[in-house]
Amino acid sequence: MKQPVLHQLFAAWSVRTSSLLRPLWVGTAILALGTATSLPAAAPVLASVTPANGSTGAGSTTPLVFTFDQPMDTTVPYFPTTPGIPLVGNFEFLPSTFATQVNGTWSVDGRTLTIRPNLTLPLNQTFNWKLNPAGTIFPYKNKTGELLATAAGSYSTGAAAPAPALVSSIPANGAVDVSVATTVVFEFNQVMKTNTAIAGAPPAVPAAVSWRGNTVNAAKFNYSWSADSKSLICTYTGGLPVGTQVDWILNPVTAPVKLEGINGRPVASGAYTGQFTTAGGVPECDPDGIPETWGQYSVYKYTNFRQVVNVDPVPDTEDPPASFSAVFFSPRFGPLLTAASLTKPDGSVSNLFVIGGTGQFITAPPTEAALNSSYPGGTYTLRFTQSGQSERVIALPQPAGAPPIPRIANLAAAQAIPAASDFTLQWNPFTGGQADDVLNLLIEDGQGNVLFRAPDFCLPRPLAVSATSVVIPGGTLLSNTTYTATLTFADMYLRQTNTVPQMAGFGAVARNTRFNVRTAGGQLPPAEAASARDARILPSGQPAFDFTGTAGRVYTIQRADNLTAPVWTDVSAVTLGASGEGTFSEPQINPVLPLYYRLIGN
């Protein structure tokens, strides 16, 4: 049986007209009346209440506990007066906006009614309560039917404790030439909750510390707390990338679990940010030596393939199976592109679409054969003009052949990679590849973030064109996760960096093979306890509510007709998106109310 992550229960009440609802409750009361024959006839009295009337300093989740001098009729439903419902309940809670955020339950002996907040109530707030307000249709009474007299009171929650503040960070904000082996430390001004769930499960579930940077993998950070619980220690597995600017944010808005003080107050979301740069390059590694401010012109001809286990690569049906493109990007600071065209070997001309200093001509023939027929080998000519300059003419001697189709040799083994261990991925040789050609491997997560690349000269991680394998270090990939990988063989027939000022030129014929790799081992962290809100009745009479939890996880909604039911029924399952938010609607039409729900994170 699934174990509940959230023991947060609340009832759904009908907003139908009283003429429809009254017979249900009255009938229940009549049945209850018929069961009692020997109890005293004295009217019940409220003997005590906690927090006491007029008290201050209550917590944000402190329950209201009402004790009576005799057993009460527990078949009378707890029914708060609710904004928008034209019925007077038997319990009034003010401010009325919090009326649906509390829920009442009876003790076994019927002498104690406990009303607990479903959600955290605000601090430094006064709340007023009333039992059996005038006009209630479901009055509280004892088991012989004597009514409880109206009782009222109030209490206040305690003053809000201060939120934790960041005192310092190591490395300091803006530090440069930081060792790749450094341990990042955030020190706070108060004792913190040492919650390990702050690590999340990047990229699907963001951590309480957001990390950004070229090839920085947030999932490789491990978190621990100092002995005094005031400092968060962040250790990066395998060492940070060389020559990289690392940006961090504490408690990003998207993180489902936040950094919190021991008093429950979170660090202000997104208020503390910073960055530092690791040694080996400032601000980021630039292995090709081409400044980021330069422009680029390129002509690429490539085909895409897909490989699954025990099958040779076949033309990809998700990406275009073939493509030919001529693309131009102006230098960041000009001069801007004003016109461009590409002349094929047969003399036909295609103009690039130019807008905002960028030009492009892209076409996707349906097959590789159609691509080769329309764009055969031979000399292509790229002509372009930039503002204030004469036309430039670039010859592109595209070869007639193409590299071999990349094929993974041990794809079956790559479907169960031990996440904590090194794994060697193998493929067929790039026959005919030269030193200037490109052999490239990328592994990406579901959001397009690159988790592994080879070659990567910033680590450094070389990968020769003659290579037929590469080692994926243990800890690079998350356990129990599927990734998309692409292996590329590219014949680079053009590389220019000194032909046009502040421009780099490239020409290539390439073949790409896409495939999946999967990791095994380990378990996902527990899903965050769900938090429900905005309980309501739809016009169809179906209860509904919104809730938040761990992004990307599945929550099972269970239902029962009373809080002590030994068996709860699974009625729905909701997968939360990137925002960690979901909505549930009761699938039954015209259900019999009241109903109770609980949410279980999977």
XYZ file of C-alpha atoms in Angstrom:
602
model
C 0.000 0.000 0.000
C 1.205 3.500 -0.786
C 2.236 5.483 2.297
C 0.752 8.997 2.503
C 3.288 11.782 2.151
C 0.690 14.357 3.100
C -1.566 13.943 6.084
C -3.479 17.072 5.108
C -7.182 16.487 4.954
C -10.073 18.722 4.202
C -13.714 18.399 3.416
C -15.628 19.489 0.360
C -19.007 21.077 1.035
C -21.890 21.517 -1.333
C -22.938 24.975 -2.485
C -26.255 23.813 -3.773
C -29.364 25.552 -2.517
C -30.394 24.806 1.056
C -33.570 23.099 -0.172
C -31.424 20.463 -1.856
C -28.885 20.090 0.905
C -31.080 20.292 4.025
C -32.751 16.870 3.696
C -29.332 15.168 3.638
C -28.205 16.667 6.936
C -31.609 16.548 8.629
C -31.965 12.903 7.761
C -28.605 12.189 9.314
C -29.554 14.050 12.460
C -32.835 12.137 12.752
C -31.005 8.832 12.554
C -28.597 10.006 15.217
C -31.442 11.092 17.465
C -33.033 7.677 17.249
C -29.935 6.011 18.711
C -29.799 7.751 22.090
C -32.116 6.754 24.955
C -30.307 7.154 28.290
C -28.122 10.309 28.280
C -28.823 13.269 30.577
C -31.075 16.024 29.281
C -28.859 18.903 30.469
C -27.650 21.218 27.697
C -23.938 20.842 26.864
C -21.441 23.447 28.036
C -18.093 24.446 26.545
C -15.724 23.567 29.404
C -12.457 24.895 27.930
C -10.742 26.096 24.754
C -7.082 26.124 23.735
C -5.622 28.619 22.836
C -7.540 30.412 25.564
C -9.833 33.288 24.670
C -7.764 36.432 24.136
C -4.403 34.622 24.220
C -1.459 35.677 22.045
C 1.649 34.032 20.632
C 0.007 30.968 19.073
C 1.851 29.214 16.276
C 0.853 29.311 12.624
C -0.337 25.685 12.781
C -1.649 25.620 16.376
C -5.033 23.829 16.488
C -8.150 25.112 18.258
C -9.238 22.512 20.832
C -12.769 22.708 22.301
C -13.608 20.480 25.284
C -17.226 19.937 26.379
C -18.695 18.768 29.699
C -20.397 15.752 28.137
C -20.292 13.630 24.971
C -21.575 15.427 21.896
C -23.464 14.198 18.849
C -20.504 13.513 16.540
C -22.786 12.760 13.605
C -23.376 16.501 13.257
C -20.993 17.448 10.470
C -18.332 20.075 10.916
C -19.559 22.844 8.618
C -17.888 26.284 8.659
C -19.587 29.411 7.453
C -17.926 29.878 4.064
C -17.774 33.000 1.859
C -19.937 32.535 -1.230
C -22.099 29.795 0.322
C -25.515 31.176 1.468
C -25.700 28.931 4.561
C -24.745 29.621 8.172
C -22.403 26.937 9.415
C -21.908 25.652 12.945
C -18.403 27.136 13.125
C -17.392 30.657 12.178
C -13.738 31.609 11.655
C -12.698 35.170 10.895
C -11.169 36.654 8.816
C -13.543 34.701 6.591
C -10.871 34.193 3.894
C -9.355 31.538 6.189
C -12.642 29.690 6.804
C -11.853 26.922 4.306
C -8.261 26.557 5.536
C -9.245 24.785 8.788
C -10.882 21.424 9.364
C -12.625 19.901 12.406
C -12.482 16.376 13.866
C -14.030 14.778 16.972
C -12.311 12.691 19.616
C -13.465 9.095 20.068
C -15.343 9.946 23.303
C -17.137 12.860 21.609
C -16.009 15.397 24.234
C -13.334 17.185 22.203
C -13.607 18.998 18.870
C -10.202 19.799 17.326
C -9.989 22.302 14.484
C -6.656 22.247 12.690
C -5.295 24.536 9.975
C -4.910 22.798 6.609
C -2.377 25.448 5.606
C 0.017 27.639 7.566
C -1.866 30.621 8.974
C -0.174 34.029 8.881
C 1.726 35.173 11.955
C 0.927 38.347 13.898
C -2.770 37.929 13.047
C -5.892 37.888 15.252
C -8.491 35.189 14.543
C -12.064 35.143 15.886
C -14.119 31.988 16.283
C -17.732 31.160 17.097
C -19.546 27.876 17.774
C -23.236 27.618 16.861
C -23.618 31.151 15.485
C -27.196 32.389 15.201
C -29.041 30.878 12.249
C -26.841 27.786 11.814
C -28.621 24.918 10.089
C -26.386 22.235 11.671
C -26.110 23.186 15.370
C -23.789 21.308 17.679
C -25.726 19.370 20.360
C -25.402 16.506 22.768
C -26.569 13.008 22.037
C -30.087 13.698 23.315
C -30.467 16.761 21.127
C -29.913 19.598 23.638
C -28.207 22.462 21.775
C -24.897 24.018 22.680
C -25.282 27.721 23.413
C -23.434 30.088 21.106
C -19.818 30.461 22.259
C -17.236 32.882 20.872
C -13.662 33.941 21.406
C -10.420 34.951 19.739
C -6.692 34.360 19.782
C -3.624 35.793 18.024
C -0.685 34.134 16.352
C 2.796 35.181 17.383
C 4.824 37.965 15.825
C 6.610 36.867 12.645
C 10.157 35.692 13.271
C 12.860 37.343 11.140
C 13.780 35.608 7.887
C 17.345 34.242 7.611
C 19.847 36.531 5.914
C 23.004 35.606 4.006
C 26.080 36.811 5.927
C 28.806 35.735 3.515
C 29.687 33.416 0.659
C 32.866 31.553 -0.202
C 34.130 32.250 -2.852
C 33.183 35.897 -2.431
C 30.806 37.417 -4.946
C 32.803 38.453 -8.030
C 35.881 36.377 -7.164
C 38.089 35.287 -10.091
C 40.746 32.640 -10.610
C 38.892 30.341 -8.191
C 40.199 26.784 -7.889
C 38.029 24.210 -9.663
C 38.289 22.123 -6.463
C 36.777 24.865 -4.313
C 33.901 24.142 -1.925
C 31.173 26.774 -2.036
C 29.898 27.853 1.395
C 26.910 30.073 2.238
C 26.790 31.392 5.828
C 23.519 32.613 7.386
C 22.790 34.750 10.431
C 20.681 32.129 12.226
C 20.344 28.400 12.722
C 18.867 26.765 9.633
C 16.783 23.667 8.984
C 19.244 21.038 7.793
C 16.879 19.737 5.128
C 18.586 17.486 2.576
C 15.597 17.809 0.203
C 16.969 21.236 -0.800
C 19.109 19.373 -3.362
C 16.011 18.691 -5.485
C 16.551 16.444 -8.497
C 17.907 18.746 -11.246
C 16.935 19.478 -13.910
C 13.370 18.214 -13.367
C 13.151 19.413 -9.751
C 15.174 22.609 -9.112
C 17.376 22.771 -6.014
C 17.174 25.529 -3.390
C 20.398 26.867 -4.898
C 20.263 27.619 -8.627
C 23.543 27.213 -10.526
C 24.302 28.481 -14.025
C 27.434 28.371 -16.141
C 28.941 26.782 -19.241
C 28.846 22.965 -18.645
C 27.958 23.456 -14.955
C 25.701 20.541 -13.944
C 23.511 21.449 -10.958
C 22.917 17.757 -10.255
C 26.617 17.308 -9.408
C 26.393 19.560 -6.334
C 26.168 17.758 -2.988
C 24.939 19.624 0.094
C 25.770 19.367 3.796
C 25.495 21.634 6.854
C 28.075 22.883 9.330
C 27.989 21.669 12.946
C 26.204 24.848 14.060
C 23.661 24.536 11.193
C 24.410 28.077 10.021
C 26.526 27.303 6.940
C 25.476 25.399 3.806
C 28.417 23.531 2.244
C 28.154 22.842 -1.510
C 30.631 20.357 -3.022
C 30.843 19.785 -6.795
C 31.602 16.206 -7.848
C 34.713 15.912 -10.023
C 35.679 19.593 -9.846
C 34.059 22.658 -11.383
C 34.555 23.378 -15.101
C 37.747 25.229 -15.967
C 37.577 28.930 -16.840
C 33.859 29.222 -16.214
C 31.711 31.925 -14.668
C 29.452 30.222 -12.119
C 26.280 32.125 -11.199
C 24.175 31.232 -8.159
C 20.773 32.220 -6.741
C 19.437 31.245 -3.311
C 15.825 30.055 -3.133
C 14.879 30.527 -6.787
C 11.145 30.948 -7.247
C 10.834 27.584 -9.027
C 12.415 25.544 -6.203
C 9.731 23.488 -4.421
C 11.825 23.123 -1.221
C 13.370 26.303 0.158
C 16.272 27.171 2.475
C 14.569 27.902 5.808
C 15.516 29.050 9.281
C 14.774 26.809 12.256
C 11.759 29.054 12.884
C 10.250 28.082 9.539
C 10.875 31.397 7.786
C 12.481 30.935 4.328
C 15.382 32.925 2.933
C 13.864 35.634 0.743
C 13.284 34.091 -2.677
C 15.824 35.300 -5.261
C 17.132 38.067 -2.963
C 20.692 36.705 -2.766
C 22.636 36.183 -5.995
C 26.276 36.158 -6.987
C 28.942 34.728 -9.252
C 32.563 33.676 -9.324
C 34.925 32.551 -12.085
C 37.091 29.442 -11.954
C 40.748 29.499 -12.946
C 41.755 28.916 -16.549
C 39.896 31.691 -18.322
C 37.844 34.797 -17.637
C 34.915 34.803 -17.803
C 34.474 31.477 -19.657
C 36.631 29.007 -21.502
C 36.893 29.814 -25.232
C 38.743 26.856 -26.769
C 38.258 27.825 -30.429
C 39.839 31.239 -29.937
C 36.969 33.030 -31.712
C 35.697 36.036 -29.717
C 32.012 35.999 -28.824
C 31.578 39.413 -30.455
C 32.502 38.080 -33.900
C 29.983 37.191 -36.579
C 29.773 33.974 -38.576
C 28.908 32.698 -42.039
C 28.352 28.996 -42.622
C 27.019 26.492 -45.142
C 26.023 23.097 -43.762
C 24.688 19.963 -45.410
C 23.697 17.218 -43.000
C 21.503 14.173 -42.492
C 19.937 12.904 -39.262
C 19.601 9.291 -38.176
C 18.041 7.522 -35.217
C 19.371 4.358 -33.578
C 17.542 2.065 -31.171
C 18.845 -1.084 -29.497
C 19.777 -3.946 -31.878
C 18.870 -1.910 -34.963
C 21.167 -0.051 -37.355
C 20.623 3.717 -37.602
C 17.717 4.728 -39.835
C 16.632 8.180 -41.102
C 15.214 10.188 -38.229
C 11.494 10.919 -38.442
C 11.359 13.406 -35.559
C 14.061 15.792 -36.741
C 14.256 16.629 -40.451
C 15.943 13.618 -42.050
C 18.028 15.984 -44.184
C 18.838 19.685 -44.295
C 20.844 22.252 -46.228
C 21.475 25.722 -44.816
C 23.361 28.935 -45.453
C 23.361 31.218 -42.406
C 24.953 34.597 -41.663
C 25.281 36.402 -38.291
C 26.694 39.936 -38.241
C 29.384 40.907 -35.721
C 27.878 42.176 -32.452
C 29.069 45.708 -33.098
C 28.640 45.709 -36.888
C 28.919 46.143 -39.756
C 25.467 44.649 -40.339
C 24.529 42.333 -43.168
C 22.490 44.090 -45.879
C 22.175 41.372 -48.572
C 23.377 37.797 -49.212
C 22.951 35.000 -51.762
C 24.176 31.477 -52.400
C 25.029 30.221 -55.915
C 24.903 26.458 -56.496
C 27.330 24.585 -58.778
C 24.724 24.634 -61.570
C 24.587 28.451 -61.418
C 21.141 28.752 -59.775
C 20.920 31.406 -57.056
C 19.060 31.402 -53.707
C 18.789 34.658 -51.769
C 19.159 34.609 -47.994
C 16.309 36.144 -46.010
C 17.891 39.126 -44.254
C 16.490 40.816 -41.162
C 18.207 42.571 -38.267
C 21.724 41.779 -39.469
C 20.972 38.060 -39.783
C 20.537 36.148 -43.047
C 19.410 32.601 -43.644
C 18.436 30.105 -46.308
C 17.289 26.735 -44.923
C 15.614 23.837 -46.726
C 14.799 20.287 -45.610
C 14.476 17.723 -48.427
C 12.512 14.600 -47.400
C 15.392 12.135 -47.881
C 19.163 12.054 -48.091
C 18.868 11.111 -51.763
C 16.748 14.183 -52.423
C 19.268 16.298 -50.509
C 22.155 15.028 -52.626
C 20.171 15.509 -55.809
C 19.280 19.129 -55.001
C 22.619 20.046 -53.398
C 25.331 17.856 -54.952
C 29.036 18.180 -54.395
C 30.812 21.027 -56.154
C 31.769 24.652 -55.621
C 29.132 26.873 -54.015
C 29.566 30.640 -53.819
C 28.372 32.802 -50.929
C 28.053 36.502 -51.726
C 27.178 39.117 -49.138
C 27.459 42.824 -48.446
C 27.673 44.601 -45.118
C 26.782 48.197 -44.374
C 29.431 50.535 -45.815
C 31.462 47.739 -47.408
C 31.925 46.174 -50.821
C 30.474 42.774 -51.729
C 32.474 39.784 -50.532
C 32.652 36.466 -52.396
C 33.402 33.209 -50.532
C 34.041 29.965 -52.458
C 32.815 26.783 -50.734
C 34.237 23.553 -52.303
C 31.668 21.088 -50.961
C 32.803 17.444 -51.361
C 30.585 14.949 -53.194
C 30.766 12.261 -50.521
C 29.716 12.194 -46.861
C 31.149 10.742 -43.644
C 30.002 7.282 -42.546
C 26.803 7.037 -40.531
C 27.673 7.068 -36.805
C 26.606 3.827 -35.100
C 26.809 3.073 -31.364
C 28.426 -0.326 -30.835
C 27.261 -0.972 -27.240
C 23.869 0.733 -27.210
C 22.249 -2.127 -25.267
C 24.694 -1.659 -22.402
C 24.023 2.089 -22.540
C 20.424 1.437 -21.478
C 21.480 0.561 -17.915
C 24.496 2.744 -17.154
C 25.444 2.634 -13.441
C 25.062 6.314 -12.582
C 27.831 6.262 -9.959
C 30.383 4.404 -12.140
C 32.421 5.241 -15.234
C 30.939 3.993 -18.504
C 32.705 3.636 -21.869
C 30.500 4.435 -24.882
C 31.723 2.861 -28.145
C 31.031 3.499 -31.855
C 32.231 2.716 -35.383
C 35.304 4.507 -36.828
C 35.015 7.825 -38.686
C 36.540 6.339 -41.821
C 38.344 8.941 -43.917
C 38.200 11.543 -41.153
C 41.008 14.104 -41.125
C 42.490 16.126 -38.264
C 40.435 19.205 -39.241
C 37.169 17.259 -39.249
C 34.811 16.982 -36.275
C 33.780 14.015 -34.167
C 31.445 15.218 -31.448
C 29.270 13.621 -28.733
C 26.562 15.462 -26.753
C 24.334 14.108 -23.969
C 21.361 16.298 -23.027
C 18.529 16.144 -20.527
C 14.855 16.659 -21.316
C 15.206 20.455 -21.135
C 18.083 20.630 -23.633
C 20.791 21.186 -21.006
C 24.127 19.616 -21.970
C 25.237 17.172 -19.261
C 28.270 15.805 -21.133
C 30.194 16.809 -24.230
C 33.274 15.461 -25.964
C 35.537 16.971 -26.963
C 35.472 19.622 -24.226
C 38.729 21.530 -24.181
C 37.668 23.522 -21.125
C 37.951 20.513 -18.788
C 40.043 19.460 -20.774
C 38.455 16.409 -22.442
C 40.016 15.797 -25.893
C 38.391 13.501 -28.457
C 40.352 12.753 -31.617
C 38.576 12.210 -34.937
C 40.070 8.703 -34.910
C 38.505 7.867 -31.506
C 35.966 5.024 -31.266
C 35.034 5.435 -27.599
C 34.850 7.888 -24.713
C 34.510 7.486 -20.934
C 31.481 9.093 -19.260
C 32.646 9.662 -15.656
C 30.535 8.304 -12.807
C 28.341 10.971 -11.218
C 27.900 12.867 -14.489
C 24.347 11.601 -15.001
C 21.466 11.201 -12.549
C 20.290 7.715 -11.662
C 17.122 6.246 -13.154
C 17.022 8.872 -15.900
C 16.776 8.783 -19.704
C 18.916 11.178 -21.751
C 19.156 12.036 -25.455
C 22.593 11.738 -27.038
C 23.896 12.723 -30.483
C 27.060 11.475 -32.172
C 28.271 13.583 -35.131
C 30.774 12.889 -37.912
C 31.452 16.102 -39.873
C 33.695 16.699 -42.910
C 34.809 20.307 -42.327
C 35.820 21.490 -45.782
C 35.976 25.205 -44.843
C 37.399 27.013 -41.794
C 38.163 30.742 -42.104
C 39.017 33.253 -39.398
C 41.080 35.826 -41.288
C 39.205 36.270 -44.584
C 36.568 38.761 -43.376
C 37.279 41.082 -40.414
C 35.546 39.950 -37.191
C 33.969 36.997 -39.007
C 34.494 33.222 -38.884
C 33.432 30.994 -41.783
C 32.583 27.282 -41.795
C 31.481 24.712 -44.337
C 30.664 21.082 -43.529
C 28.971 17.902 -44.692
C 27.824 15.989 -41.617
C 25.881 12.981 -40.445
C 24.263 12.845 -36.983
C 22.914 9.822 -35.126
C 20.586 10.383 -32.188
C 19.991 7.733 -29.509
C 18.926 7.363 -25.897
C 21.050 6.427 -22.916
C 19.534 5.409 -19.597
C 20.976 5.213 -16.118
C 20.181 2.752 -13.355
C 20.734 2.573 -9.613
C 19.626 4.791 -6.787
C 16.209 6.134 -5.959
C 14.480 9.434 -6.475
C 14.225 11.610 -3.353
C 10.836 11.581 -1.588
C 8.231 13.808 -3.186
C 7.487 16.985 -1.268
C 4.360 16.904 0.881
C 1.550 18.417 -1.152
C -0.120 21.656 -0.092
C -3.789 22.060 -1.054
C -5.673 25.329 -1.494
C -8.763 26.902 -3.011
C -11.183 24.056 -2.225
C -14.417 24.692 -4.128
C -17.562 23.144 -5.568
C -17.929 23.321 -9.348
C -21.282 24.213 -10.951
C -21.638 20.505 -11.725
C -21.577 19.751 -7.969
C -18.090 18.194 -8.139
C -15.515 19.156 -5.485
C -12.243 20.562 -6.814
C -9.058 22.055 -5.411
C -5.581 23.220 -6.454
C -2.362 21.986 -4.906
C 1.407 22.315 -5.101
C 4.172 19.753 -4.691
C 7.370 18.501 -6.309
C 7.646 19.434 -9.991
C 7.580 16.478 -12.372
C 6.243 14.003 -9.794
C 2.940 12.125 -9.762
C 0.490 12.652 -6.889
C -2.296 10.169 -6.211
C -5.548 11.656 -4.878
C -7.466 9.370 -2.529
C -11.034 9.813 -1.308
C -13.136 8.701 1.680
C -16.511 9.672 3.113
C -15.112 10.073 6.646
C -11.757 10.884 8.191
C -11.370 7.586 10.036
C -12.149 5.359 7.065
C -9.877 2.270 7.129
C -9.661 2.242 3.329
C -9.232 5.255 1.035
C -10.036 4.937 -2.662
C -7.649 6.080 -5.422
C -9.660 8.437 -7.628
C -7.073 10.281 -9.716
C -3.367 10.804 -10.393
C -1.957 14.211 -11.333
C 1.532 14.812 -12.740
C 2.848 18.214 -11.720
C 4.530 20.381 -14.343
C 7.618 22.576 -14.015
C 5.737 25.020 -11.763
C 4.956 22.254 -9.252
C 1.231 23.054 -9.452
C -1.772 20.845 -10.152
C -5.572 20.814 -10.081
C -7.946 18.028 -9.075
C -11.654 17.695 -9.890
C -13.839 14.919 -8.458
C -14.616 12.564 -11.391
C -18.058 11.589 -10.057
C -21.043 13.640 -11.199
C -23.379 14.677 -8.344
C -21.350 12.936 -5.609
C -22.806 12.434 -2.136
C -21.177 14.931 0.224
C -19.274 15.398 2.466
C -16.142 13.833 0.989
C -12.559 13.919 2.223
C -9.366 13.797 0.187
C -5.687 13.179 0.756
C -2.694 13.454 -1.591
C 0.138 10.946 -1.818
C 3.425 11.794 -3.558
C 4.885 8.988 -5.679
